[in-house]
Coordinates of C-alpha atoms and ligand atoms in Angstrom, one line a residue:
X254 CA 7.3 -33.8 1.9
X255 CA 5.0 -30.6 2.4
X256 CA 5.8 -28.5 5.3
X257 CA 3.2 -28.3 8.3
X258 CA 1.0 -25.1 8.5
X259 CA 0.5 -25.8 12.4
X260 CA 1.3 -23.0 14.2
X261 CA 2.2 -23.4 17.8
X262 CA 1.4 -20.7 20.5
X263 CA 2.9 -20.2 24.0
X264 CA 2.9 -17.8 26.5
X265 CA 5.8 -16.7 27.7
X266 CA 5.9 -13.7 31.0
X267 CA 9.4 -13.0 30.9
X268 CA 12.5 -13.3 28.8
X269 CA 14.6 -14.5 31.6
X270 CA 12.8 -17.8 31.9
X271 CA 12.1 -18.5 28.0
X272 CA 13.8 -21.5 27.4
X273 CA 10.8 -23.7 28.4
X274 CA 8.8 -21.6 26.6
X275 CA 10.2 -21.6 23.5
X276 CA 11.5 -25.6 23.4
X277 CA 7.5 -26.0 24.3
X278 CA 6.7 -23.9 21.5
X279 CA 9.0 -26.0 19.0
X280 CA 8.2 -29.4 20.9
X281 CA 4.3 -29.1 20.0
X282 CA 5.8 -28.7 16.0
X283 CA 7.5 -32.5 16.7
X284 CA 10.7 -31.1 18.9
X285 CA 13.6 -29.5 17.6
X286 CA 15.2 -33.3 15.9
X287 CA 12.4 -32.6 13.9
X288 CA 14.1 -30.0 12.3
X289 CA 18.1 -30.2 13.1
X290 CA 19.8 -33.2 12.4
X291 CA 23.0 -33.6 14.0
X292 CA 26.0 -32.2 12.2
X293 CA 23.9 -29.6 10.3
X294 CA 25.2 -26.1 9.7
X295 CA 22.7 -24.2 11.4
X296 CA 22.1 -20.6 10.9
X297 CA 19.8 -18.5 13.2
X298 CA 18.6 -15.5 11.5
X299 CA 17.1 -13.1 14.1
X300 CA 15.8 -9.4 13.1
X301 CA 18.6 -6.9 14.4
X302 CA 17.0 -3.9 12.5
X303 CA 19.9 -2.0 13.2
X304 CA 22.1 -1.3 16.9
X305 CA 19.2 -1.0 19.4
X306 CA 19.1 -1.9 22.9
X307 CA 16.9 -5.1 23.4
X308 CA 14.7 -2.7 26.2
X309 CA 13.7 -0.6 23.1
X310 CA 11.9 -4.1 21.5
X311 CA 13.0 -3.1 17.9
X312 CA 14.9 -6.6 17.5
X313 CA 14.6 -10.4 18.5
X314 CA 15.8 -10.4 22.0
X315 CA 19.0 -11.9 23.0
X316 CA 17.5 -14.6 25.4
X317 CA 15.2 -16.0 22.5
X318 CA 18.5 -16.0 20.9
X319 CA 20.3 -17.8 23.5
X320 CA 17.1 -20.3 24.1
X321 CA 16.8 -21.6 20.2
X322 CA 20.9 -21.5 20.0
X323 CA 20.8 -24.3 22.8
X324 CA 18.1 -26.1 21.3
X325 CA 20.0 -26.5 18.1
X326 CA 23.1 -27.5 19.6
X327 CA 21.5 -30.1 22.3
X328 CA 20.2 -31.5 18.7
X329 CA 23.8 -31.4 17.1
X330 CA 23.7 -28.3 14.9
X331 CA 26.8 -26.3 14.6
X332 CA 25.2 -23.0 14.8
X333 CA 26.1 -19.7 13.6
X334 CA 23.9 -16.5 14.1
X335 CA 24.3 -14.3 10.9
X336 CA 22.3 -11.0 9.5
X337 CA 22.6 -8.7 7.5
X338 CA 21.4 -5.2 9.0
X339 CA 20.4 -2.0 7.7
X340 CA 23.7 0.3 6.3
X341 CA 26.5 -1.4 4.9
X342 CA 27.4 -5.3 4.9
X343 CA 30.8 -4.8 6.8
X344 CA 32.5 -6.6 9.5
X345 CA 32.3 -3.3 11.6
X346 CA 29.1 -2.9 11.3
X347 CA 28.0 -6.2 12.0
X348 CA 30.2 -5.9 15.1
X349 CA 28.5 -2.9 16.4
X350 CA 25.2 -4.1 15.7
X351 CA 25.7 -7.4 17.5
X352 CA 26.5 -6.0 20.5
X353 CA 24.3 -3.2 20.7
X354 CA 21.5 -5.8 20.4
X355 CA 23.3 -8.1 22.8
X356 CA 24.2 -10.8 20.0
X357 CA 27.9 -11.4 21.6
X358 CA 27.0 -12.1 24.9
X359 CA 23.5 -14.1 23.8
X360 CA 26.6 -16.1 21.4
X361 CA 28.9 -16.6 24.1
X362 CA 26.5 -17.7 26.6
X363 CA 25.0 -20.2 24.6
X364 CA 28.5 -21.1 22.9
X365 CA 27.4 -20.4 19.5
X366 CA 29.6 -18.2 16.8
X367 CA 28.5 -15.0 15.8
X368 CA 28.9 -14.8 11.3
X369 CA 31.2 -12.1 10.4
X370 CA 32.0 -13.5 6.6
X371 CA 30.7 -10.9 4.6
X372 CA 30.7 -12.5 0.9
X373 CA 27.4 -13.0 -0.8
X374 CA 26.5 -14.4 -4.0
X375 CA 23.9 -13.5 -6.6
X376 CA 20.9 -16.5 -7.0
X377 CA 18.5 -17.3 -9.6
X378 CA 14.6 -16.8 -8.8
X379 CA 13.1 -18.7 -11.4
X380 CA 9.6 -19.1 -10.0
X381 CA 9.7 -15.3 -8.0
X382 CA 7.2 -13.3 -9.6
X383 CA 8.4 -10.3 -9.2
X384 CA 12.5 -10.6 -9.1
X385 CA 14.2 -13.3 -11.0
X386 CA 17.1 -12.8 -9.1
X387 CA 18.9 -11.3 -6.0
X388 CA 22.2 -11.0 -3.8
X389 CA 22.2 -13.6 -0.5
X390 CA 24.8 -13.4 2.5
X391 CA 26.8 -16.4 1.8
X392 CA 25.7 -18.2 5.3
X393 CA 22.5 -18.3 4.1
X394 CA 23.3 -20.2 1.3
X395 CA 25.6 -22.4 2.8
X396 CA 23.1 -23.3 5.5
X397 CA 21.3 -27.0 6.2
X398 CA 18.9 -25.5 8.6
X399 CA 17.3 -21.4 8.6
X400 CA 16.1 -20.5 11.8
X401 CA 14.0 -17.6 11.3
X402 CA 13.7 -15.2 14.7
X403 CA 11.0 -12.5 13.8
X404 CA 10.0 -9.8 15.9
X405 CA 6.5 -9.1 16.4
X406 CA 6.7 -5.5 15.4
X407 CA 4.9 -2.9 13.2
X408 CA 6.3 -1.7 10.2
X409 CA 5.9 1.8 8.1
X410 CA 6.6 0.6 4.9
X411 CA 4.7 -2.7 4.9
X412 CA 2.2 -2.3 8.0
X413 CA 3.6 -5.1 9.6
X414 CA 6.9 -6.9 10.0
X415 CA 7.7 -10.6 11.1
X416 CA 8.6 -13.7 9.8
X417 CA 8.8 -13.0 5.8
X418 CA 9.6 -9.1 6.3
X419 CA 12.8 -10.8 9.0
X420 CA 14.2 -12.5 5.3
X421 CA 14.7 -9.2 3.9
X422 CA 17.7 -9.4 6.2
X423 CA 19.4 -12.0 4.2
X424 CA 20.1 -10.0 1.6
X425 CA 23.5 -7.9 2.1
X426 CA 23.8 -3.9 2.9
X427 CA 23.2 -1.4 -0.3
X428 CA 20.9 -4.3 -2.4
X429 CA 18.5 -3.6 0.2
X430 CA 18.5 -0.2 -1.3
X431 CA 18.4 -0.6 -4.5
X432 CA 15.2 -3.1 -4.3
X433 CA 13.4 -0.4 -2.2
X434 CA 14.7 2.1 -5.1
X435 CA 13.1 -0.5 -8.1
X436 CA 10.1 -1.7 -6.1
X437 CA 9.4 1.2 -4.7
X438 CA 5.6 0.6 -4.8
X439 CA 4.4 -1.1 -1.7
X440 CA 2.5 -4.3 -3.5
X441 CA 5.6 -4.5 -6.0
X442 CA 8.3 -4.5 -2.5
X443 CA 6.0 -7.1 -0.6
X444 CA 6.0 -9.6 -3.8
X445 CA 9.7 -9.3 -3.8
X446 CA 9.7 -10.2 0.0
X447 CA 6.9 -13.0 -0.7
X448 CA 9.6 -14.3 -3.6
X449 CA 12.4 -14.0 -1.3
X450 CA 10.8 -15.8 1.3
X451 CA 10.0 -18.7 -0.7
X452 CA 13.4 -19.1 -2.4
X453 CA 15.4 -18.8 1.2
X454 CA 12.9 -21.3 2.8
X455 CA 13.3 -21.3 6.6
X456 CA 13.5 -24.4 8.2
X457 CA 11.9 -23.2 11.4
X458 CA 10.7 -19.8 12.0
X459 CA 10.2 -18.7 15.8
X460 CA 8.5 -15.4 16.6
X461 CA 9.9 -13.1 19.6
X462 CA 5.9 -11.4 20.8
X463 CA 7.0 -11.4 24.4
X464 CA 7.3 -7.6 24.0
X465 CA 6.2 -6.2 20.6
X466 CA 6.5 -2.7 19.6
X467 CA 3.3 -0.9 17.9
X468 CA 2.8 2.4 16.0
X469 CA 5.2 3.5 14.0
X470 CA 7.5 0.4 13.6
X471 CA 10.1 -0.9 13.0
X472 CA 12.3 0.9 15.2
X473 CA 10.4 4.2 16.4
X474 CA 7.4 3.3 17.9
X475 CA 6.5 2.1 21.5
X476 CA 7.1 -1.3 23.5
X477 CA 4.4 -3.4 23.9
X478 CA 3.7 -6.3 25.8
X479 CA 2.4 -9.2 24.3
X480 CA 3.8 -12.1 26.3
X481 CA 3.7 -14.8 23.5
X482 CA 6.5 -17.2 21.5
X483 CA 5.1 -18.3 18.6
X484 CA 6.4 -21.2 16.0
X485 CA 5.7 -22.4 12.4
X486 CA 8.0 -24.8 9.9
X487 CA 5.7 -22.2 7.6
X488 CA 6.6 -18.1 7.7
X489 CA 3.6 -17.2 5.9
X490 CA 1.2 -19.2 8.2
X491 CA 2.6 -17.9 11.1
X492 CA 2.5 -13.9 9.5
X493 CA -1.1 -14.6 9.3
X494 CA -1.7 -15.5 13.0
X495 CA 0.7 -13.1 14.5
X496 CA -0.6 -9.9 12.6
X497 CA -4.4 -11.4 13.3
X498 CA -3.0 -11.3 17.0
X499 CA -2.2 -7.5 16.9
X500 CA -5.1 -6.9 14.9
X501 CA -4.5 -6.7 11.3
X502 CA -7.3 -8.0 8.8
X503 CA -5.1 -10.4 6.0
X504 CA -6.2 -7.5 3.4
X505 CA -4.1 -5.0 5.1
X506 CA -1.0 -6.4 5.2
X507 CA 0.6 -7.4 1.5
X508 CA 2.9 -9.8 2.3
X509 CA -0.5 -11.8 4.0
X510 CA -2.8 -10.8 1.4
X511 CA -0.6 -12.0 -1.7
X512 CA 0.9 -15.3 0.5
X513 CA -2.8 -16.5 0.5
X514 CA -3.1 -15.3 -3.0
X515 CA -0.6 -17.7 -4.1
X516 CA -1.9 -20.5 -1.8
X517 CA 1.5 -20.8 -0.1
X518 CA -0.7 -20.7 3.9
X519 CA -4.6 -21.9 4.6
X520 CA -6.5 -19.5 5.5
X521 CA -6.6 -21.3 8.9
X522 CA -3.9 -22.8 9.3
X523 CA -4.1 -25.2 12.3
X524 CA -3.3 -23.6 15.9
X525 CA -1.5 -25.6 18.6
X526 CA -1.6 -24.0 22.4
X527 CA -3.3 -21.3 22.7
X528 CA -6.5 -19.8 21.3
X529 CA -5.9 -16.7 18.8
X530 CA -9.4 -15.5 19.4
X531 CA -8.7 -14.7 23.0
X532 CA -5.0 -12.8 22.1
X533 CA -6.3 -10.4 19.8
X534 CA -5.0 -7.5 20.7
X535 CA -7.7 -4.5 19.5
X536 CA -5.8 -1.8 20.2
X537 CA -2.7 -2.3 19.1
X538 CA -1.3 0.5 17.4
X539 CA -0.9 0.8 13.9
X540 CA 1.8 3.2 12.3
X541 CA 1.4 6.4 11.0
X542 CA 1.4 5.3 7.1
X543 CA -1.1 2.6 7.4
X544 CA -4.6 4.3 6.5
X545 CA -4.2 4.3 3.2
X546 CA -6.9 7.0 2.3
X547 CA -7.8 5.4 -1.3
X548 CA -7.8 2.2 0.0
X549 CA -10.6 3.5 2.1
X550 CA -12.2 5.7 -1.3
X551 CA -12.3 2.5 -2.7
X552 CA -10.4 4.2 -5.6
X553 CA -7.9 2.3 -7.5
X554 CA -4.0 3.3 -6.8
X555 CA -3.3 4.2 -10.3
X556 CA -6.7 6.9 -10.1
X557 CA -4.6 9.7 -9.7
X558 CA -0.8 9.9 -8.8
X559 CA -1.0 13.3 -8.1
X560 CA -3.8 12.9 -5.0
X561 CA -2.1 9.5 -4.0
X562 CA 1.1 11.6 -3.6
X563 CA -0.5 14.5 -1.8
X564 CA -2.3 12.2 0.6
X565 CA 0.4 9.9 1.2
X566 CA 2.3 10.2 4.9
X567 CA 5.6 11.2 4.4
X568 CA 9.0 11.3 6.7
X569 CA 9.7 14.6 8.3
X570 CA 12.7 15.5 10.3
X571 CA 12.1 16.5 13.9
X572 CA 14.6 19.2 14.5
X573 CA 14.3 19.3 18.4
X574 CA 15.8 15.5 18.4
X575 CA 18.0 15.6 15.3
X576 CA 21.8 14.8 16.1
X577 CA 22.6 15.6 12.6
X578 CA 24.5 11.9 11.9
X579 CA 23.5 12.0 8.2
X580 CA 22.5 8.5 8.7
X581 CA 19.2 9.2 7.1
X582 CA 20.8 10.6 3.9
X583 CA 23.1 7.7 3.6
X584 CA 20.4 5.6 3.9
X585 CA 17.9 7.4 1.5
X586 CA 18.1 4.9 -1.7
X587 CA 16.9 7.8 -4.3
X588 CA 19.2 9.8 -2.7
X589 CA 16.3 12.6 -1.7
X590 CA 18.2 13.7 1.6
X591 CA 20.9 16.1 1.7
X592 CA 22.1 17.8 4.8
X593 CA 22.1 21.2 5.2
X594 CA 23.7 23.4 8.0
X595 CA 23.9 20.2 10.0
X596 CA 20.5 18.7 9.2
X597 CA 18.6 16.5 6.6
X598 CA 16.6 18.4 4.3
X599 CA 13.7 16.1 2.4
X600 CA 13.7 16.5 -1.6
X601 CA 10.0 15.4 -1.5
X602 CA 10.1 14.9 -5.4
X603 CA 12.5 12.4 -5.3
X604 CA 11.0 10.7 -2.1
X605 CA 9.7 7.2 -3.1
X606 CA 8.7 6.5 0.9
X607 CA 10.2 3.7 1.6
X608 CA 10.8 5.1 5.4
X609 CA 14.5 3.4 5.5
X610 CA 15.3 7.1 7.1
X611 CA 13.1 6.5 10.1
X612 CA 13.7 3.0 10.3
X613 CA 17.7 4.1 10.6
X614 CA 17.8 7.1 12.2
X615 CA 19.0 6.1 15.7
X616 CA 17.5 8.8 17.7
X617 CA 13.7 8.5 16.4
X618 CA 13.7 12.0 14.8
X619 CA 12.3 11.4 11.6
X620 CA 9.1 11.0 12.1
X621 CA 5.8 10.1 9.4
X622 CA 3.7 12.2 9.2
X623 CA 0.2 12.7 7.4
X624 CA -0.5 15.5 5.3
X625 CA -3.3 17.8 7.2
X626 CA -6.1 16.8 4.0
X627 CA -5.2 12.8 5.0
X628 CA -6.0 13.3 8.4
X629 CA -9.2 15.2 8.1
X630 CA -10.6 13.2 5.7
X631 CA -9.7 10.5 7.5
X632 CA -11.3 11.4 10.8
X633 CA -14.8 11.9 8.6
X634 CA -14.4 8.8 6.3
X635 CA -13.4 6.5 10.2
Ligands
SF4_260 S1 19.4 9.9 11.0 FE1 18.1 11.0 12.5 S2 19.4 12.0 13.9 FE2 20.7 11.5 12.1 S3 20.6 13.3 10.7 FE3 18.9 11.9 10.1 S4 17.1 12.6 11.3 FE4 18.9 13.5 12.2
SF4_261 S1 13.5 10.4 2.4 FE1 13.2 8.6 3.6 S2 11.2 7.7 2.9 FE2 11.9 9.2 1.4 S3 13.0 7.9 -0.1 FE3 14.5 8.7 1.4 S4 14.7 7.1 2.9 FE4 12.8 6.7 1.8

């Protein structure tokens, strides 16, 4: 049977009260039965980025958690919630990372188990077009039901993160690395995420936009209020109405422009609740990266790799916040960062820009930046 583009949108104050919210959100789709049958091995993927404090709006929020872990067990799901976060794939660090975000107590409180089974196999991708295969966290593929929780967030790489970007999460510690190492051109990665997405097949993908974060996202930008839960059985239907929301044209964001591309969303897909027109959000910031100053020359990418390169924004460590952790440089998947009397020091040859480092670095010191001949132009050519 084909899956339902609607996409459902509710608005939602408060995180302490979103239960109604979100079981509105998921009753206008056909209720949760819809979608959980009892007895099914349920597995709630929400976007823990890496250990942030739900205040700082980096990663789904632990009551949004709670509220869809209840839903699936009032239906008879045995429910796990399982992810896979930036770093390594190890039971310490998915320890850390869960309760940094609030995960333990969101589990508990619900009584739901958190996944701590670190094995992963590798899958075939016949139809992806561009990987043919990849590594998967074994809940994943053990799972009836996916529950997707995307966070309505910005993103430097990819402009925008949510519900097909939250699936990169499914695929375990250092193979994140080495896809943002192979597809290191931002087209090529978003393919790979639109291939992804359509092999893993959520069940049910439920977006956290009660508070967003804007500018230079995923995990160093600023909160912002959006006051929304959002719901599709479809993750690409429901990219294109979220990033529409916070302002984003389809064109601008790959994973939208290529998901139309291959006819996997309308290009209105049908909205239940509220009306998108009035939520856009104009002024939402966009991060640093996301001008892309030959987009706007109309010239093609491949004109000139030099200018591309010297144009392009480009991580840069703040010294003044630097704790010297050397997360960045264990991050870094082409290995450009080495540390040097205590601090990272950028090989920008080697630097493919894949902004893992500032998406990592716990203390928001690596910023993006844009080289002084982006910016002016930029201000003449806006
Ligand atoms: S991760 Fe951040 S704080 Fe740690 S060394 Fe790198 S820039 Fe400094
Ligand atoms: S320095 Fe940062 S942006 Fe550049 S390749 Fe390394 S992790 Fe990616």
């Amino acid at each position: 049977m084909e899956k339902s583009s609607s996409v459902s949108i509710v608005k939602c104050e408060r995180y302490s009260d979103c239960f109604k919210y979100v079981k509105e959100a998921v009753d206008m789709l056909g209720g949760i039965e819809k979608f959980v049958k009892k007895g099914d091995r349920v597995v709630i993927k929400p976007n823990l980025v890496s250990r942030k404090d739900p205040d700082e709006a980096a990663t789904t929020h632990p009551e949004i958690v709670k509220a869809v872990s209840r839903l699936a067990l009032d239906a008879g799901g045995i429910v796990t919630i399982a992810e896979s976060p930036g770093g390594p794939y190890s039971a310490a660090m998915l320890k850390s990372v869960y309760s940094g975000c609030g995960m333990d107590k969101a589990a508990e409180e619900a009584g739901v188990t958190l996944n701590y089974d670190t094995s992963f196999s590798d899958v075939q991708l016949p139809n992806g077009v561009t990987v043919k295969s990849l590594a998967v966290i074994d809940p994943i593929l053990n799972a009836d039901v996916i529950i997707s929780l995307p966070k309505l967030k910005t993103h430097a790489m990819t402009s925008y993160t949510g519900a097909v970007k939250n699936l990169f999460g499914v695929v375990p510690g250092t193979h994140k690395a080495e896809l943002h190492f192979r597809l290191n051109e931002r087209a090529a990665f978003c393919s790979m995420l639109v291939d992804l997405c359509e092999f893993v097949k959520p069940t049910l993908s439920i977006m956290d936009g009660v508070w967003g974060m804007e500018g230079n996202g995923p995990t160093a930008g600023h909160n912002r209020y959006i006051g929304l839960v959002m719901a599709s059985a479809n993750p690409f239907a429901l990219d294109l109405t979220a990033s529409r929301i916070i302002g984003y044209e389809p064109c601008e964001v790959d994973t939208v422009k290529q998901s139309l591309e291959r006819g996997l969303t309308p290009p209105e897909p049908e909205i239940l609740g509220e009306d998108v027109e009035k939520l856009i959000i104009k002024d939402f910031a966009k991060p640093e990266s996301h001008f892309n100053l030959l987009q706007l020359l109309s010239l093609p990418p491949s004109f000139n790799a030099a200018v591309t390169n010297a144009l392009a924004s480009r991580p840069s460590v703040n010294a003044d916040i630097c704790v010297g952790c050397g997360e960045c440089m264990r991050c870094c998947p082409p290995k450009a960062i080495t540390m040097k009397n205590g601090r990272p020091e950028i090989d920008r040859s080697k630097c493919i820009k894949c902004f893992c480092c500032q998406e990592l670095c716990p203390k928001k010191a690596m910023e993006i930046k844009r080289p002084l001949l982006n910016r002016l132009m930029l201000k003449i050519l806006k």
